[in-house]
Amino acid sequence: MIETRNTRQAAAVLSTFAVIHCAIALWHGGAHLSVPVELDPPKMAFVGLVVVILPLLAAALLWTKLKKVGVVLYTGSMAAALVFGIVNHYILISPDNVTCVPPGDHQMTFIVSAGFVAGSELIGTLLGVLALRRWFN
């Protein structure tokens, strides 16, 4: 792929958004600790790897010769994180569901931050799909 102004701009947008998403995910993680809503080890591993680390790693790859790998990894991790979050925060009945969070000082932070996480993952997925279409056509 020839490096163009458009690919650099797309890499900048995706990288910036990966950092924003990470900050939102860490805010929600803090809400998990404050409520508290604990995740089991497999879910914690998924969150650490797919929700936090992979989008940042993918963003770094966007600035290398592995741009296409980066955009695929970025889009895939954002989409997987979105599905995981929707299922766990809005579908499955568990302490992680926003309707099951006990009343208290941190209930609203948990609910709002879960919404922001879902929103950032949706936007990240859409941005990734747009970049995929641009870079693979």
mmCIF file of C-alpha atoms in Angstrom:
data_model
loop_
_atom_site.group_PDB
_atom_site.id
_atom_site.type_symbol
_atom_site.label_atom_id
_atom_site.label_comp_id
_atom_site.label_asym_id
_atom_site.label_seq_id
_atom_site.Cartn_x
_atom_site.Cartn_y
_atom_site.Cartn_z
ATOM 1 C CA MET A 1 0.000 0.000 0.000
ATOM 2 C CA ILE A 2 1.296 3.417 -0.918
ATOM 3 C CA GLU A 3 1.355 5.817 2.014
ATOM 4 C CA THR A 4 -1.007 8.693 1.322
ATOM 5 C CA ARG A 5 -2.319 11.647 3.232
ATOM 6 C CA ASN A 6 -5.676 9.838 3.551
ATOM 7 C CA THR A 7 -4.128 6.707 5.088
ATOM 8 C CA ARG A 8 -2.167 8.837 7.564
ATOM 9 C CA GLN A 9 -5.339 10.730 8.471
ATOM 10 C CA ALA A 10 -7.251 7.470 8.919
ATOM 11 C CA ALA A 11 -4.437 6.088 11.083
ATOM 12 C CA ALA A 12 -4.523 9.275 13.178
ATOM 13 C CA VAL A 13 -8.308 9.079 13.651
ATOM 14 C CA LEU A 14 -8.249 5.369 14.554
ATOM 15 C CA SER A 15 -5.282 5.818 16.889
ATOM 16 C CA THR A 16 -6.869 8.763 18.657
ATOM 17 C CA PHE A 17 -10.106 6.863 19.010
ATOM 18 C CA ALA A 18 -8.285 3.791 20.377
ATOM 19 C CA VAL A 19 -6.863 5.961 23.165
ATOM 20 C CA ILE A 20 -10.272 7.532 23.869
ATOM 21 C CA HIS A 21 -11.882 4.082 23.961
ATOM 22 C CA CYS A 22 -9.186 2.837 26.341
ATOM 23 C CA ALA A 23 -9.843 5.767 28.689
ATOM 24 C CA ILE A 24 -13.590 5.070 28.638
ATOM 25 C CA ALA A 25 -12.992 1.349 29.260
ATOM 26 C CA LEU A 26 -10.724 2.162 32.215
ATOM 27 C CA TRP A 27 -13.389 4.540 33.595
ATOM 28 C CA HIS A 28 -15.916 1.711 33.378
ATOM 29 C CA GLY A 29 -13.404 -0.649 35.004
ATOM 30 C CA GLY A 30 -13.194 1.784 37.895
ATOM 31 C CA ALA A 31 -16.982 1.670 38.165
ATOM 32 C CA HIS A 32 -16.755 -2.133 38.325
ATOM 33 C CA LEU A 33 -14.415 -1.817 41.301
ATOM 34 C CA SER A 34 -16.534 0.835 43.040
ATOM 35 C CA VAL A 35 -19.914 -0.936 42.844
ATOM 36 C CA PRO A 36 -18.340 -3.697 43.116
ATOM 37 C CA VAL A 37 -19.099 -5.979 40.149
ATOM 38 C CA GLU A 38 -16.396 -8.596 39.786
ATOM 39 C CA LEU A 39 -15.676 -10.424 36.555
ATOM 40 C CA ASP A 40 -14.604 -14.055 36.490
ATOM 41 C CA PRO A 41 -11.049 -14.752 35.213
ATOM 42 C CA PRO A 42 -12.023 -15.594 31.589
ATOM 43 C CA LYS A 43 -14.086 -12.395 31.270
ATOM 44 C CA MET A 44 -11.323 -10.375 32.928
ATOM 45 C CA ALA A 45 -8.803 -11.818 30.448
ATOM 46 C CA PHE A 46 -11.108 -10.967 27.531
ATOM 47 C CA VAL A 47 -11.533 -7.394 28.741
ATOM 48 C CA GLY A 48 -7.817 -6.923 29.316
ATOM 49 C CA LEU A 49 -6.794 -8.364 25.971
ATOM 50 C CA VAL A 50 -9.600 -7.581 23.524
ATOM 51 C CA VAL A 51 -11.118 -4.416 24.993
ATOM 52 C CA VAL A 52 -7.964 -2.641 26.186
ATOM 53 C CA ILE A 53 -4.750 -4.037 24.679
ATOM 54 C CA LEU A 54 -5.699 -5.083 21.126
ATOM 55 C CA PRO A 55 -7.134 -1.732 19.977
ATOM 56 C CA LEU A 56 -3.985 0.020 21.217
ATOM 57 C CA LEU A 57 -1.715 -2.567 19.609
ATOM 58 C CA ALA A 58 -3.701 -2.283 16.376
ATOM 59 C CA ALA A 59 -3.368 1.509 16.484
ATOM 60 C CA ALA A 60 0.408 1.168 16.788
ATOM 61 C CA LEU A 61 0.466 -1.179 13.783
ATOM 62 C CA LEU A 62 -1.349 1.441 11.698
ATOM 63 C CA TRP A 63 1.883 3.452 11.673
ATOM 64 C CA THR A 64 4.016 0.584 10.353
ATOM 65 C CA LYS A 65 4.210 -1.514 7.199
ATOM 66 C CA LEU A 66 1.579 -3.735 8.870
ATOM 67 C CA LYS A 67 -1.222 -1.167 8.391
ATOM 68 C CA LYS A 68 -3.608 -3.713 6.909
ATOM 69 C CA VAL A 69 -3.036 -6.119 9.789
ATOM 70 C CA GLY A 70 -3.594 -3.200 12.149
ATOM 71 C CA VAL A 71 -6.896 -2.147 10.616
ATOM 72 C CA VAL A 72 -8.196 -5.730 10.614
ATOM 73 C CA LEU A 73 -7.130 -6.201 14.250
ATOM 74 C CA TYR A 74 -8.618 -2.835 15.223
ATOM 75 C CA THR A 75 -11.969 -3.525 13.593
ATOM 76 C CA GLY A 76 -12.160 -7.092 14.870
ATOM 77 C CA SER A 77 -11.283 -6.183 18.447
ATOM 78 C CA MET A 78 -13.763 -3.304 18.533
ATOM 79 C CA ALA A 79 -16.540 -5.496 17.094
ATOM 80 C CA ALA A 80 -15.782 -8.343 19.518
ATOM 81 C CA ALA A 81 -15.695 -5.918 22.443
ATOM 82 C CA LEU A 82 -19.025 -4.423 21.346
ATOM 83 C CA VAL A 83 -20.738 -7.822 21.226
ATOM 84 C CA PHE A 84 -19.204 -8.832 24.580
ATOM 85 C CA GLY A 85 -20.350 -5.599 26.221
ATOM 86 C CA ILE A 86 -23.879 -5.704 24.825
ATOM 87 C CA VAL A 87 -24.343 -9.317 25.872
ATOM 88 C CA ASN A 88 -22.940 -8.797 29.375
ATOM 89 C CA HIS A 89 -24.332 -5.338 30.154
ATOM 90 C CA TYR A 90 -27.747 -5.559 28.489
ATOM 91 C CA ILE A 91 -28.775 -9.158 27.692
ATOM 92 C CA LEU A 92 -27.498 -11.680 30.247
ATOM 93 C CA ILE A 93 -28.983 -11.396 33.704
ATOM 94 C CA SER A 94 -25.969 -11.134 35.996
ATOM 95 C CA PRO A 95 -24.360 -8.630 38.378
ATOM 96 C CA ASP A 96 -22.717 -7.103 35.244
ATOM 97 C CA ASN A 97 -26.111 -6.243 33.696
ATOM 98 C CA VAL A 98 -26.902 -2.541 34.101
ATOM 99 C CA THR A 99 -30.379 -3.382 35.426
ATOM 100 C CA CYS A 100 -28.892 -5.550 38.196
ATOM 101 C CA VAL A 101 -26.410 -3.049 39.642
ATOM 102 C CA PRO A 102 -27.428 -2.360 43.231
ATOM 103 C CA PRO A 103 -28.507 1.166 44.173
ATOM 104 C CA GLY A 104 -25.778 3.275 45.658
ATOM 105 C CA ASP A 105 -23.267 6.009 45.041
ATOM 106 C CA HIS A 106 -21.677 4.326 42.029
ATOM 107 C CA GLN A 107 -24.715 2.800 40.325
ATOM 108 C CA MET A 108 -25.188 5.674 37.872
ATOM 109 C CA THR A 109 -21.466 5.800 37.049
ATOM 110 C CA PHE A 110 -21.585 2.096 36.191
ATOM 111 C CA ILE A 111 -24.667 2.495 33.993
ATOM 112 C CA VAL A 112 -23.455 5.623 32.192
ATOM 113 C CA SER A 113 -19.924 4.311 31.673
ATOM 114 C CA ALA A 114 -21.316 1.027 30.262
ATOM 115 C CA GLY A 115 -23.260 3.099 27.737
ATOM 116 C CA PHE A 116 -20.172 5.103 26.839
ATOM 117 C CA VAL A 117 -18.172 1.894 26.391
ATOM 118 C CA ALA A 118 -20.823 0.491 24.036
ATOM 119 C CA GLY A 119 -20.988 3.765 22.135
ATOM 120 C CA SER A 120 -17.225 3.983 21.751
ATOM 121 C CA GLU A 121 -17.059 0.364 20.565
ATOM 122 C CA LEU A 122 -19.826 0.967 18.039
ATOM 123 C CA ILE A 123 -18.097 4.077 16.696
ATOM 124 C CA GLY A 124 -14.736 2.275 16.700
ATOM 125 C CA THR A 125 -16.205 -0.629 14.764
ATOM 126 C CA LEU A 126 -17.777 1.697 12.198
ATOM 127 C CA LEU A 127 -14.536 3.672 11.798
ATOM 128 C CA GLY A 128 -12.671 0.397 11.357
ATOM 129 C CA VAL A 129 -15.104 -0.808 8.695
ATOM 130 C CA LEU A 130 -14.709 2.473 6.808
ATOM 131 C CA ALA A 131 -10.913 2.140 6.973
ATOM 132 C CA LEU A 132 -11.106 -1.485 5.830
ATOM 133 C CA ARG A 133 -13.188 -0.481 2.826
ATOM 134 C CA ARG A 134 -10.772 2.300 1.955
ATOM 135 C CA TRP A 135 -7.548 0.315 2.440
ATOM 136 C CA PHE A 136 -8.685 -2.956 0.857
ATOM 137 C CA ASN A 137 -10.313 -1.525 -2.282
#
